CSV table of C-alpha atoms in Angstrom, one decimal:
chain,number,residue,atom,x,y,z
A,1,MET,CA,0.0,0.0,0.0
A,2,ASN,CA,1.5,3.4,-1.0
A,3,PHE,CA,1.3,6.7,0.9
A,4,LEU,CA,-1.8,7.9,-0.9
A,5,GLU,CA,-3.7,4.7,-0.4
A,6,GLU,CA,-2.8,4.9,3.3
A,7,LYS,CA,-3.9,8.5,3.5
A,8,ILE,CA,-7.2,7.7,1.9
A,9,LEU,CA,-7.8,4.8,4.4
A,10,ARG,CA,-7.0,7.1,7.3
A,11,ASP,CA,-8.7,10.4,6.3
A,12,GLY,CA,-11.1,9.6,3.4
A,13,ASN,CA,-14.8,9.0,3.7
A,14,ILE,CA,-17.1,7.1,1.4
A,15,LYS,CA,-20.5,8.8,0.8
A,16,GLU,CA,-23.6,7.4,-0.7
A,17,GLY,CA,-23.6,7.5,-4.5
A,18,ASN,CA,-20.1,6.2,-5.0
A,19,ILE,CA,-18.5,9.4,-3.7
A,20,LEU,CA,-15.0,9.4,-2.1
A,21,LYS,CA,-14.6,12.4,0.0
A,22,VAL,CA,-11.0,13.4,0.4
A,23,ASP,CA,-11.4,17.2,0.8
A,24,SER,CA,-9.5,17.1,4.1
A,25,PHE,CA,-6.2,16.7,2.2
A,26,LEU,CA,-6.7,16.8,-1.6
A,27,ASN,CA,-9.3,19.2,-3.0
A,28,HIS,CA,-10.4,21.8,-0.4
A,29,GLN,CA,-7.8,21.6,2.4
A,30,ILE,CA,-4.5,20.7,0.9
A,31,ASP,CA,-2.0,18.5,2.8
A,32,VAL,CA,1.3,19.8,1.3
A,33,ASP,CA,3.2,16.8,2.4
A,34,ILE,CA,0.9,14.5,0.5
A,35,MET,CA,1.1,16.8,-2.5
A,36,ARG,CA,4.9,16.8,-2.4
A,37,GLN,CA,5.0,13.0,-2.3
A,38,MET,CA,2.6,12.9,-5.2
A,39,ALA,CA,4.8,15.3,-7.2
A,40,TYR,CA,7.9,13.2,-6.5
A,41,GLU,CA,6.0,10.0,-7.4
A,42,PHE,CA,4.8,11.3,-10.8
A,43,GLN,CA,8.3,12.5,-11.5
A,44,ARG,CA,9.7,9.0,-10.6
A,45,ARG,CA,7.1,7.2,-12.7
A,46,TYR,CA,7.7,9.5,-15.7
A,47,ARG,CA,11.5,9.4,-15.3
A,48,ASP,CA,11.9,8.0,-18.9
A,49,VAL,CA,9.8,10.8,-20.5
A,50,GLU,CA,10.7,14.3,-21.5
A,51,ILE,CA,8.2,16.9,-20.2
A,52,ASN,CA,8.4,20.6,-20.7
A,53,LYS,CA,4.9,21.7,-19.6
A,54,ILE,CA,2.4,20.7,-16.9
A,55,LEU,CA,-1.3,21.0,-17.8
A,56,THR,CA,-4.3,20.8,-15.5
A,57,ILE,CA,-7.8,22.2,-15.2
A,58,GLU,CA,-9.1,24.6,-12.6
A,59,ALA,CA,-9.5,24.3,-9.7
A,60,SER,CA,-8.6,21.1,-7.8
A,61,GLY,CA,-5.7,20.2,-10.1
A,62,ILE,CA,-3.8,23.4,-9.6
A,63,ALA,CA,-2.0,22.5,-6.3
A,64,ILE,CA,-0.4,19.3,-7.6
A,65,ALA,CA,0.3,20.9,-11.0
A,66,THR,CA,2.1,23.8,-9.3
A,67,LEU,CA,4.3,21.5,-7.2
A,68,LEU,CA,5.1,19.4,-10.3
A,69,GLY,CA,6.0,22.6,-12.2
A,70,HIS,CA,8.2,23.5,-9.2
A,71,LEU,CA,10.0,20.1,-9.4
A,72,TYR,CA,10.4,20.0,-13.1
A,73,ASP,CA,11.0,23.8,-13.3
A,74,VAL,CA,8.7,24.1,-16.3
A,75,PRO,CA,5.6,26.3,-16.9
A,76,VAL,CA,2.2,25.2,-15.6
A,77,VAL,CA,-1.0,25.9,-17.4
A,78,PHE,CA,-4.4,25.6,-16.0
A,79,ALA,CA,-7.3,25.3,-18.5
A,80,LYS,CA,-10.2,27.5,-17.6
A,81,LYS,CA,-13.9,26.5,-17.5
A,82,SER,CA,-16.6,28.6,-18.8
A,83,GLN,CA,-20.2,28.1,-19.9
A,84,THR,CA,-20.0,31.1,-22.2
A,85,ALA,CA,-16.5,30.9,-23.9
A,86,ASN,CA,-16.8,30.9,-27.7
A,87,SER,CA,-14.1,29.5,-29.9
A,88,THR,CA,-12.1,32.6,-31.0
A,89,ASP,CA,-8.9,33.2,-32.8
A,90,ASP,CA,-7.0,33.4,-29.6
A,91,LYS,CA,-8.3,30.4,-27.7
A,92,TYR,CA,-8.3,26.6,-28.0
A,93,VAL,CA,-11.7,25.4,-26.8
A,94,ALA,CA,-12.9,21.9,-26.0
A,95,GLN,CA,-16.0,20.6,-24.2
A,96,ALA,CA,-16.3,18.5,-21.1
A,97,TYR,CA,-19.4,17.3,-19.3
A,98,SER,CA,-19.2,17.8,-15.6
A,99,PHE,CA,-20.9,15.0,-13.7
A,100,THR,CA,-20.5,16.9,-10.4
A,101,HIS,CA,-22.4,19.9,-11.7
A,102,LYS,CA,-24.4,18.1,-14.3
A,103,LYS,CA,-23.7,20.6,-17.1
A,104,MET,CA,-21.5,20.9,-20.2
A,105,ASN,CA,-18.5,23.1,-19.7
A,106,ASN,CA,-16.3,24.8,-22.2
A,107,VAL,CA,-12.7,24.3,-21.3
A,108,PHE,CA,-10.2,26.6,-22.9
A,109,ILE,CA,-6.5,27.6,-23.1
A,110,SER,CA,-5.3,30.9,-24.6
A,111,LYS,CA,-3.3,30.0,-27.7
A,112,PRO,CA,0.1,31.4,-26.7
A,113,TYR,CA,0.2,29.0,-23.7
A,114,MET,CA,0.1,25.7,-25.6
A,115,LYS,CA,2.5,25.1,-28.5
A,116,ALA,CA,3.5,22.4,-31.0
A,117,THR,CA,6.8,22.0,-29.2
A,118,ASP,CA,5.1,21.2,-25.9
A,119,LYS,CA,5.5,17.8,-24.3
A,120,VAL,CA,2.7,17.9,-21.8
A,121,LEU,CA,2.1,16.0,-18.6
A,122,ILE,CA,-1.6,16.3,-17.8
A,123,VAL,CA,-2.4,16.1,-14.1
A,124,ASP,CA,-5.6,16.1,-12.1
A,125,ASP,CA,-6.9,15.1,-8.7
A,126,PHE,CA,-9.5,12.6,-9.9
A,127,LEU,CA,-10.1,10.5,-13.0
A,128,ALA,CA,-13.6,9.1,-13.3
A,129,ASP,CA,-15.3,9.1,-16.7
A,130,GLY,CA,-12.4,10.9,-18.3
A,131,ALA,CA,-14.4,13.9,-19.6
A,132,ALA,CA,-11.9,16.5,-18.3
A,133,ALA,CA,-8.9,14.4,-19.4
A,134,HIS,CA,-10.2,14.0,-22.9
A,135,ALA,CA,-10.9,17.8,-23.1
A,136,LEU,CA,-7.3,18.5,-22.0
A,137,ILE,CA,-5.9,16.1,-24.5
A,138,ASP,CA,-8.0,17.7,-27.2
A,139,LEU,CA,-6.6,21.1,-26.3
A,140,VAL,CA,-3.0,19.9,-26.5
A,141,HIS,CA,-3.6,18.3,-29.9
A,142,GLN,CA,-5.3,21.4,-31.2
A,143,ALA,CA,-2.0,23.2,-30.6
A,144,GLY,CA,-0.1,20.4,-32.2
A,145,GLY,CA,1.6,19.5,-28.9
A,146,THR,CA,2.4,16.0,-27.6
A,147,VAL,CA,0.7,14.3,-24.6
A,148,ALA,CA,3.6,12.7,-22.6
A,149,GLY,CA,1.1,11.1,-20.3
A,150,LEU,CA,-1.4,11.6,-17.5
A,151,GLY,CA,-0.8,11.8,-13.8
A,152,ILE,CA,-3.8,11.2,-11.6
A,153,ALA,CA,-4.0,11.2,-7.9
A,154,ILE,CA,-7.1,9.0,-7.5
A,155,GLU,CA,-8.6,7.0,-10.4
A,156,LYS,CA,-12.0,5.5,-9.9
A,157,GLY,CA,-11.3,2.1,-11.5
A,158,GLN,CA,-15.0,1.2,-11.7
A,159,GLN,CA,-15.6,4.1,-14.1
A,160,LYS,CA,-14.6,4.0,-17.7
A,161,GLY,CA,-12.1,7.0,-18.0
A,162,GLY,CA,-8.9,5.1,-17.2
A,163,ALA,CA,-9.7,2.0,-19.4
A,164,THR,CA,-10.7,4.2,-22.3
A,165,LEU,CA,-7.6,6.4,-22.2
A,166,ARG,CA,-5.3,3.4,-21.9
A,167,ALA,CA,-7.1,1.7,-24.8
A,168,GLU,CA,-6.5,4.9,-26.8
A,169,GLY,CA,-2.8,4.5,-26.2
A,170,TYR,CA,-2.3,7.1,-23.5
A,171,ARG,CA,-0.1,6.4,-20.6
A,172,VAL,CA,-2.0,6.9,-17.4
A,173,GLU,CA,-0.2,6.8,-14.0
A,174,SER,CA,-2.6,6.9,-11.1
A,175,ILE,CA,-1.2,6.9,-7.6
A,176,ALA,CA,-4.3,5.2,-6.2
A,177,ILE,CA,-6.8,3.2,-8.2
A,178,VAL,CA,-10.1,2.5,-6.4
A,179,GLU,CA,-11.3,-0.9,-7.5
A,180,SER,CA,-14.5,-0.8,-5.5
A,181,MET,CA,-15.9,0.8,-2.4
A,182,ASP,CA,-18.9,0.4,-0.2
A,183,TRP,CA,-20.4,3.3,1.9
A,184,GLU,CA,-22.4,1.1,4.2
A,185,THR,CA,-19.3,-0.8,5.5
A,186,GLN,CA,-16.9,2.1,4.7
A,187,THR,CA,-14.7,-0.5,2.9
A,188,ILE,CA,-12.5,0.3,0.0
A,189,LYS,CA,-10.4,-1.9,-2.3
A,190,PHE,CA,-7.4,-0.6,-4.3
A,191,ARG,CA,-6.2,-2.2,-7.6
A,192,GLU,CA,-2.8,-3.8,-7.4
A,193,GLN,CA,-0.4,-1.8,-9.6
A,194,PRO,CA,2.6,-3.4,-11.3
A,195,GLU,CA,6.0,-1.8,-10.7
A,196,LEU,CA,7.4,-0.1,-13.8
A,197,PRO,CA,10.5,-2.1,-14.7
A,198,LEU,CA,13.7,-0.1,-14.3
A,199,GLN,CA,16.3,-0.1,-17.1
A,200,ASN,CA,20.1,0.4,-17.0
A,201,THR,CA,20.5,-0.5,-13.3
A,202,ASN,CA,23.9,-1.3,-11.7
A,203,LEU,CA,22.6,-4.1,-9.7
A,204,LYS,CA,20.2,-7.0,-10.4
A,205,LEU,CA,17.3,-7.8,-8.1
A,206,GLY,CA,17.9,-11.3,-6.6
B,1,MET,CA,12.0,47.9,-8.8
B,2,ASN,CA,11.4,44.3,-7.5
B,3,PHE,CA,11.2,41.1,-9.5
B,4,LEU,CA,7.4,41.2,-9.9
B,5,GLU,CA,7.3,44.8,-11.1
B,6,GLU,CA,10.0,43.9,-13.6
B,7,LYS,CA,8.1,40.9,-14.8
B,8,ILE,CA,4.9,43.0,-15.2
B,9,LEU,CA,6.8,45.5,-17.3
B,10,ARG,CA,8.3,42.8,-19.4
B,11,ASP,CA,5.3,40.5,-19.9
B,12,GLY,CA,2.2,42.3,-18.8
B,13,ASN,CA,-0.3,44.0,-21.1
B,14,ILE,CA,-2.7,46.9,-20.2
B,15,LYS,CA,-6.2,46.5,-21.7
B,16,GLU,CA,-8.9,49.1,-22.1
B,17,GLY,CA,-11.0,49.4,-18.9
B,18,ASN,CA,-8.2,49.4,-16.4
B,19,ILE,CA,-7.4,45.7,-17.0
B,20,LEU,CA,-3.8,44.5,-16.4
B,21,LYS,CA,-3.4,41.2,-18.2
B,22,VAL,CA,-0.7,39.0,-16.6
B,23,ASP,CA,-2.1,35.6,-17.6
B,24,SER,CA,1.2,34.6,-19.3
B,25,PHE,CA,2.8,34.1,-15.8
B,26,LEU,CA,0.3,34.6,-13.0
B,27,ASN,CA,-3.3,33.4,-13.6
B,28,HIS,CA,-3.5,31.1,-16.6
B,29,GLN,CA,0.0,30.1,-17.4
B,30,ILE,CA,2.1,30.0,-14.2
B,31,ASP,CA,5.7,30.9,-14.2
B,32,VAL,CA,6.9,28.8,-11.3
B,33,ASP,CA,10.1,30.8,-10.8
B,34,ILE,CA,8.0,34.0,-10.2
B,35,MET,CA,5.7,32.0,-7.9
B,36,ARG,CA,8.6,30.7,-5.9
B,37,GLN,CA,10.1,34.2,-5.6
B,38,MET,CA,6.7,35.5,-4.4
B,39,ALA,CA,6.4,32.8,-1.8
B,40,TYR,CA,9.9,33.6,-0.5
B,41,GLU,CA,9.1,37.3,-0.4
B,42,PHE,CA,5.8,36.8,1.5
B,43,GLN,CA,7.7,34.6,4.0
B,44,ARG,CA,10.4,37.3,4.4
B,45,ARG,CA,7.9,40.1,4.9
B,46,TYR,CA,5.9,38.1,7.4
B,47,ARG,CA,9.1,36.8,9.2
B,48,ASP,CA,7.9,38.4,12.5
B,49,VAL,CA,4.5,36.7,12.5
B,50,GLU,CA,3.4,33.1,13.4
B,51,ILE,CA,1.4,31.5,10.6
B,52,ASN,CA,-0.1,28.0,10.7
B,53,LYS,CA,-2.5,28.0,7.8
B,54,ILE,CA,-2.6,29.5,4.3
B,55,LEU,CA,-6.0,30.5,2.9
B,56,THR,CA,-6.9,31.5,-0.6
B,57,ILE,CA,-9.9,31.4,-2.9
B,58,GLU,CA,-10.3,29.3,-6.1
B,59,ALA,CA,-8.8,29.3,-8.7
B,60,SER,CA,-6.0,31.8,-9.3
B,61,GLY,CA,-4.8,32.0,-5.8
B,62,ILE,CA,-4.1,28.3,-5.4
B,63,ALA,CA,-0.7,28.2,-7.1
B,64,ILE,CA,0.9,30.8,-4.8
B,65,ALA,CA,-0.9,29.4,-1.8
B,66,THR,CA,0.4,25.9,-2.5
B,67,LEU,CA,4.0,27.1,-2.8
B,68,LEU,CA,3.6,29.1,0.5
B,69,GLY,CA,2.2,26.0,2.2
B,70,HIS,CA,5.2,24.1,0.9
B,71,LEU,CA,7.6,26.7,2.3
B,72,TYR,CA,5.9,27.0,5.7
B,73,ASP,CA,4.9,23.3,5.8
B,74,VAL,CA,1.4,24.2,6.9
B,75,PRO,CA,-2.0,23.2,5.5
B,76,VAL,CA,-3.5,25.2,2.6
B,77,VAL,CA,-7.2,25.8,2.3
B,78,PHE,CA,-8.9,27.2,-0.8
B,79,ALA,CA,-12.3,28.6,-0.2
B,80,LYS,CA,-14.8,27.5,-2.9
B,81,LYS,CA,-17.2,29.7,-4.8
B,82,SER,CA,-20.8,28.7,-5.5
B,83,GLN,CA,-23.9,30.5,-6.5
B,84,THR,CA,-26.0,28.0,-4.7
B,85,ALA,CA,-24.3,27.2,-1.4
B,86,ASN,CA,-26.6,27.6,1.6
B,87,SER,CA,-25.3,28.2,5.0
B,88,THR,CA,-25.4,24.8,6.6
B,89,ASP,CA,-24.2,23.3,9.8
B,90,ASP,CA,-21.0,22.1,8.2
B,91,LYS,CA,-20.0,25.2,6.2
B,92,TYR,CA,-18.9,28.8,6.9
B,93,VAL,CA,-20.4,31.0,4.2
B,94,ALA,CA,-19.6,34.6,3.2
B,95,GLN,CA,-20.6,36.7,0.2
B,96,ALA,CA,-18.4,38.4,-2.4
B,97,TYR,CA,-19.4,40.4,-5.4
B,98,SER,CA,-17.3,39.4,-8.5
B,99,PHE,CA,-16.6,42.4,-10.6
B,100,THR,CA,-15.1,40.2,-13.3
B,101,HIS,CA,-18.3,38.1,-13.6
B,102,LYS,CA,-20.7,40.7,-12.4
B,103,LYS,CA,-22.5,38.5,-10.0
B,104,MET,CA,-22.6,37.7,-6.3
B,105,ASN,CA,-20.8,34.6,-5.2
B,106,ASN,CA,-21.1,32.6,-2.1
B,107,VAL,CA,-17.7,31.7,-0.8
B,108,PHE,CA,-17.4,28.9,1.7
B,109,ILE,CA,-15.1,26.7,3.7
B,110,SER,CA,-16.1,23.4,5.3
B,111,LYS,CA,-16.0,23.9,9.0
B,112,PRO,CA,-13.4,21.3,9.9
B,113,TYR,CA,-10.8,23.2,7.8
B,114,MET,CA,-10.8,26.5,9.7
B,115,LYS,CA,-10.3,26.6,13.5
B,116,ALA,CA,-10.2,29.0,16.3
B,117,THR,CA,-6.5,28.1,16.8
B,118,ASP,CA,-5.6,29.0,13.1
B,119,LYS,CA,-3.3,32.0,12.4
B,120,VAL,CA,-4.1,32.6,8.8
B,121,LEU,CA,-2.1,34.2,6.0
B,122,ILE,CA,-4.6,35.0,3.3
B,123,VAL,CA,-3.1,35.1,-0.2
B,124,ASP,CA,-4.4,36.0,-3.6
B,125,ASP,CA,-3.2,37.0,-7.1
B,126,PHE,CA,-5.0,40.4,-7.2
B,127,LEU,CA,-6.5,42.9,-4.7
B,128,ALA,CA,-8.8,45.4,-6.3
B,129,ASP,CA,-12.0,46.3,-4.5
B,130,GLY,CA,-11.3,43.8,-1.7
B,131,ALA,CA,-14.5,41.8,-2.0
B,132,ALA,CA,-12.8,38.4,-2.0
B,133,ALA,CA,-10.4,39.5,0.7
B,134,HIS,CA,-13.2,40.6,3.0
B,135,ALA,CA,-15.1,37.4,2.4
B,136,LEU,CA,-12.1,35.4,3.3
B,137,ILE,CA,-11.5,37.5,6.5
B,138,ASP,CA,-15.2,36.9,7.4
B,139,LEU,CA,-14.7,33.1,7.0
B,140,VAL,CA,-11.7,33.1,9.3
B,141,HIS,CA,-13.5,35.2,11.9
B,142,GLN,CA,-16.6,32.9,11.8
B,143,ALA,CA,-14.3,30.1,12.8
B,144,GLY,CA,-12.8,32.2,15.6
B,145,GLY,CA,-9.4,32.2,13.9
B,146,THR,CA,-6.9,35.0,13.6
B,147,VAL,CA,-6.0,36.8,10.4
B,148,ALA,CA,-2.2,37.1,10.5
B,149,GLY,CA,-2.2,39.2,7.4
B,150,LEU,CA,-2.8,39.3,3.7
B,151,GLY,CA,-0.2,38.6,0.9
B,152,ILE,CA,-1.2,39.9,-2.5
B,153,ALA,CA,0.8,39.6,-5.7
B,154,ILE,CA,-0.6,42.7,-7.5
B,155,GLU,CA,-2.6,45.4,-5.7
B,156,LYS,CA,-4.5,47.8,-7.8
B,157,GLY,CA,-3.7,50.9,-5.8
B,158,GLN,CA,-6.4,53.0,-7.6
B,159,GLN,CA,-9.1,50.8,-6.2
B,160,LYS,CA,-10.3,50.9,-2.6
B,161,GLY,CA,-9.5,47.4,-1.4
B,162,GLY,CA,-6.0,47.9,0.0
B,163,ALA,CA,-6.8,51.3,1.6
B,164,THR,CA,-10.0,49.9,3.3
B,165,LEU,CA,-8.3,46.8,4.6
B,166,ARG,CA,-5.3,48.8,6.0
B,167,ALA,CA,-7.8,51.3,7.6
B,168,GLU,CA,-9.5,48.4,9.2
B,169,GLY,CA,-6.2,47.4,10.8
B,170,TYR,CA,-5.2,44.5,8.6
B,171,ARG,CA,-1.6,44.1,7.5
B,172,VAL,CA,-1.6,43.9,3.7
B,173,GLU,CA,1.7,43.1,1.9
B,174,SER,CA,1.5,43.5,-1.8
B,175,ILE,CA,4.5,42.7,-3.9
B,176,ALA,CA,3.5,45.1,-6.6
B,177,ILE,CA,1.1,48.0,-6.1
B,178,VAL,CA,-0.1,49.6,-9.4
B,179,GLU,CA,-0.5,53.3,-8.7
B,180,SER,CA,-1.8,54.1,-12.2
B,181,MET,CA,-1.8,52.7,-15.7
B,182,ASP,CA,-2.7,53.9,-19.2
B,183,TRP,CA,-3.6,51.5,-21.9
B,184,GLU,CA,-3.1,54.0,-24.8
B,185,THR,CA,0.5,54.6,-23.9
B,186,GLN,CA,1.0,51.1,-22.2
B,187,THR,CA,2.5,53.0,-19.3
B,188,ILE,CA,2.3,51.8,-15.7
B,189,LYS,CA,3.4,53.4,-12.4
B,190,PHE,CA,4.1,51.4,-9.3
B,191,ARG,CA,3.8,52.8,-5.7
B,192,GLU,CA,7.0,53.1,-3.8
B,193,GLN,CA,6.9,50.7,-0.9
B,194,PRO,CA,8.8,51.4,2.4
B,195,GLU,CA,11.2,48.7,3.6
B,196,LEU,CA,10.0,46.9,6.7
B,197,PRO,CA,12.5,47.8,9.5
B,198,LEU,CA,14.5,44.8,10.7
B,199,GLN,CA,14.9,44.3,14.4
B,200,ASN,CA,17.6,42.4,16.4
B,201,THR,CA,20.3,42.7,13.8
B,202,ASN,CA,24.0,42.1,14.5
B,203,LEU,CA,25.1,45.0,12.3
B,204,LYS,CA,23.9,48.6,11.9
B,205,LEU,CA,23.3,50.1,8.5
B,206,GLY,CA,25.9,52.9,8.1
């Protein structure tokens, strides 16, 4: 069990309707120690990949994106949400349905802040149906940039986002993947995650 | 001229209607080096004050709040905005008029994340009329906490927020204070800021 799975067990709450409440450390109050550990863990998992921009969507992804930008020393961009934004000459616009707010959002980035030379790590606090992730990927592609991968704090493994993105060929690294949870018993099961094989090591594992 | 004033001169744009556009480094794309320098500068200016929580409001304040939380190693809370939030048993709620979106927002914090023992540094990217700052102060006070001070990236000195807060007795540290600006000539004037006197030094300034 890793640090985030332990933190979820200790401080998370399961609410009726398949809701995992982690706002004591992830998306309302922010535990900077957990955020730092996540940033280091994403950097470790993506150690074989070149990244020159971090992309997230307002608001909950900004904290982890900022610490990752700090670690990599690269610019961070947070895509903005708006119900009114029109596609204009100066914005890339994509659409994402918000299951939380039950409405379609326009998600946009001002054109100067996403470029064809960008190798982008997309990060967010949650991955469920993948609507936000797909919108962010769309924005990177509109600019001609490359999606280096996705870094997710908590993936809801029962929902289709992660499976769809991986089937589409994207690399998705989720620190905790919730396989199932039950609010009546407050029980949660995490998916076992394979270790990424290391290359070019001095020693062999016995 | 400090690092942020220089950055504003270099990369900011003045738009018609007294708008200072700094979204290439502050509130859409984030220049982590500027953010880090701001975090260090707030910590330096508030070196005589005990702080055990950082408070901001979604979304633009989260990046600087996170780096400050990282420096101080204290929890960060971002207040959430909602048009619908009712005052309930489990939330502190205040109101703030958004001049950008021309509507009244409810601003709230879940009660467990603000306490009577909290000594709070409130940070945000902009201070103009002070609506958001006053709402955040209100939330801290509802919890019985103490406002240690406010840390603002860019204060619009022509608008009343900073003057009102200081008249009310709050300490406001703004890294750049815009005294005036003119979009036709793209000219900006910053307010001179007095150095905070140091106490208990080994050496005297000659």
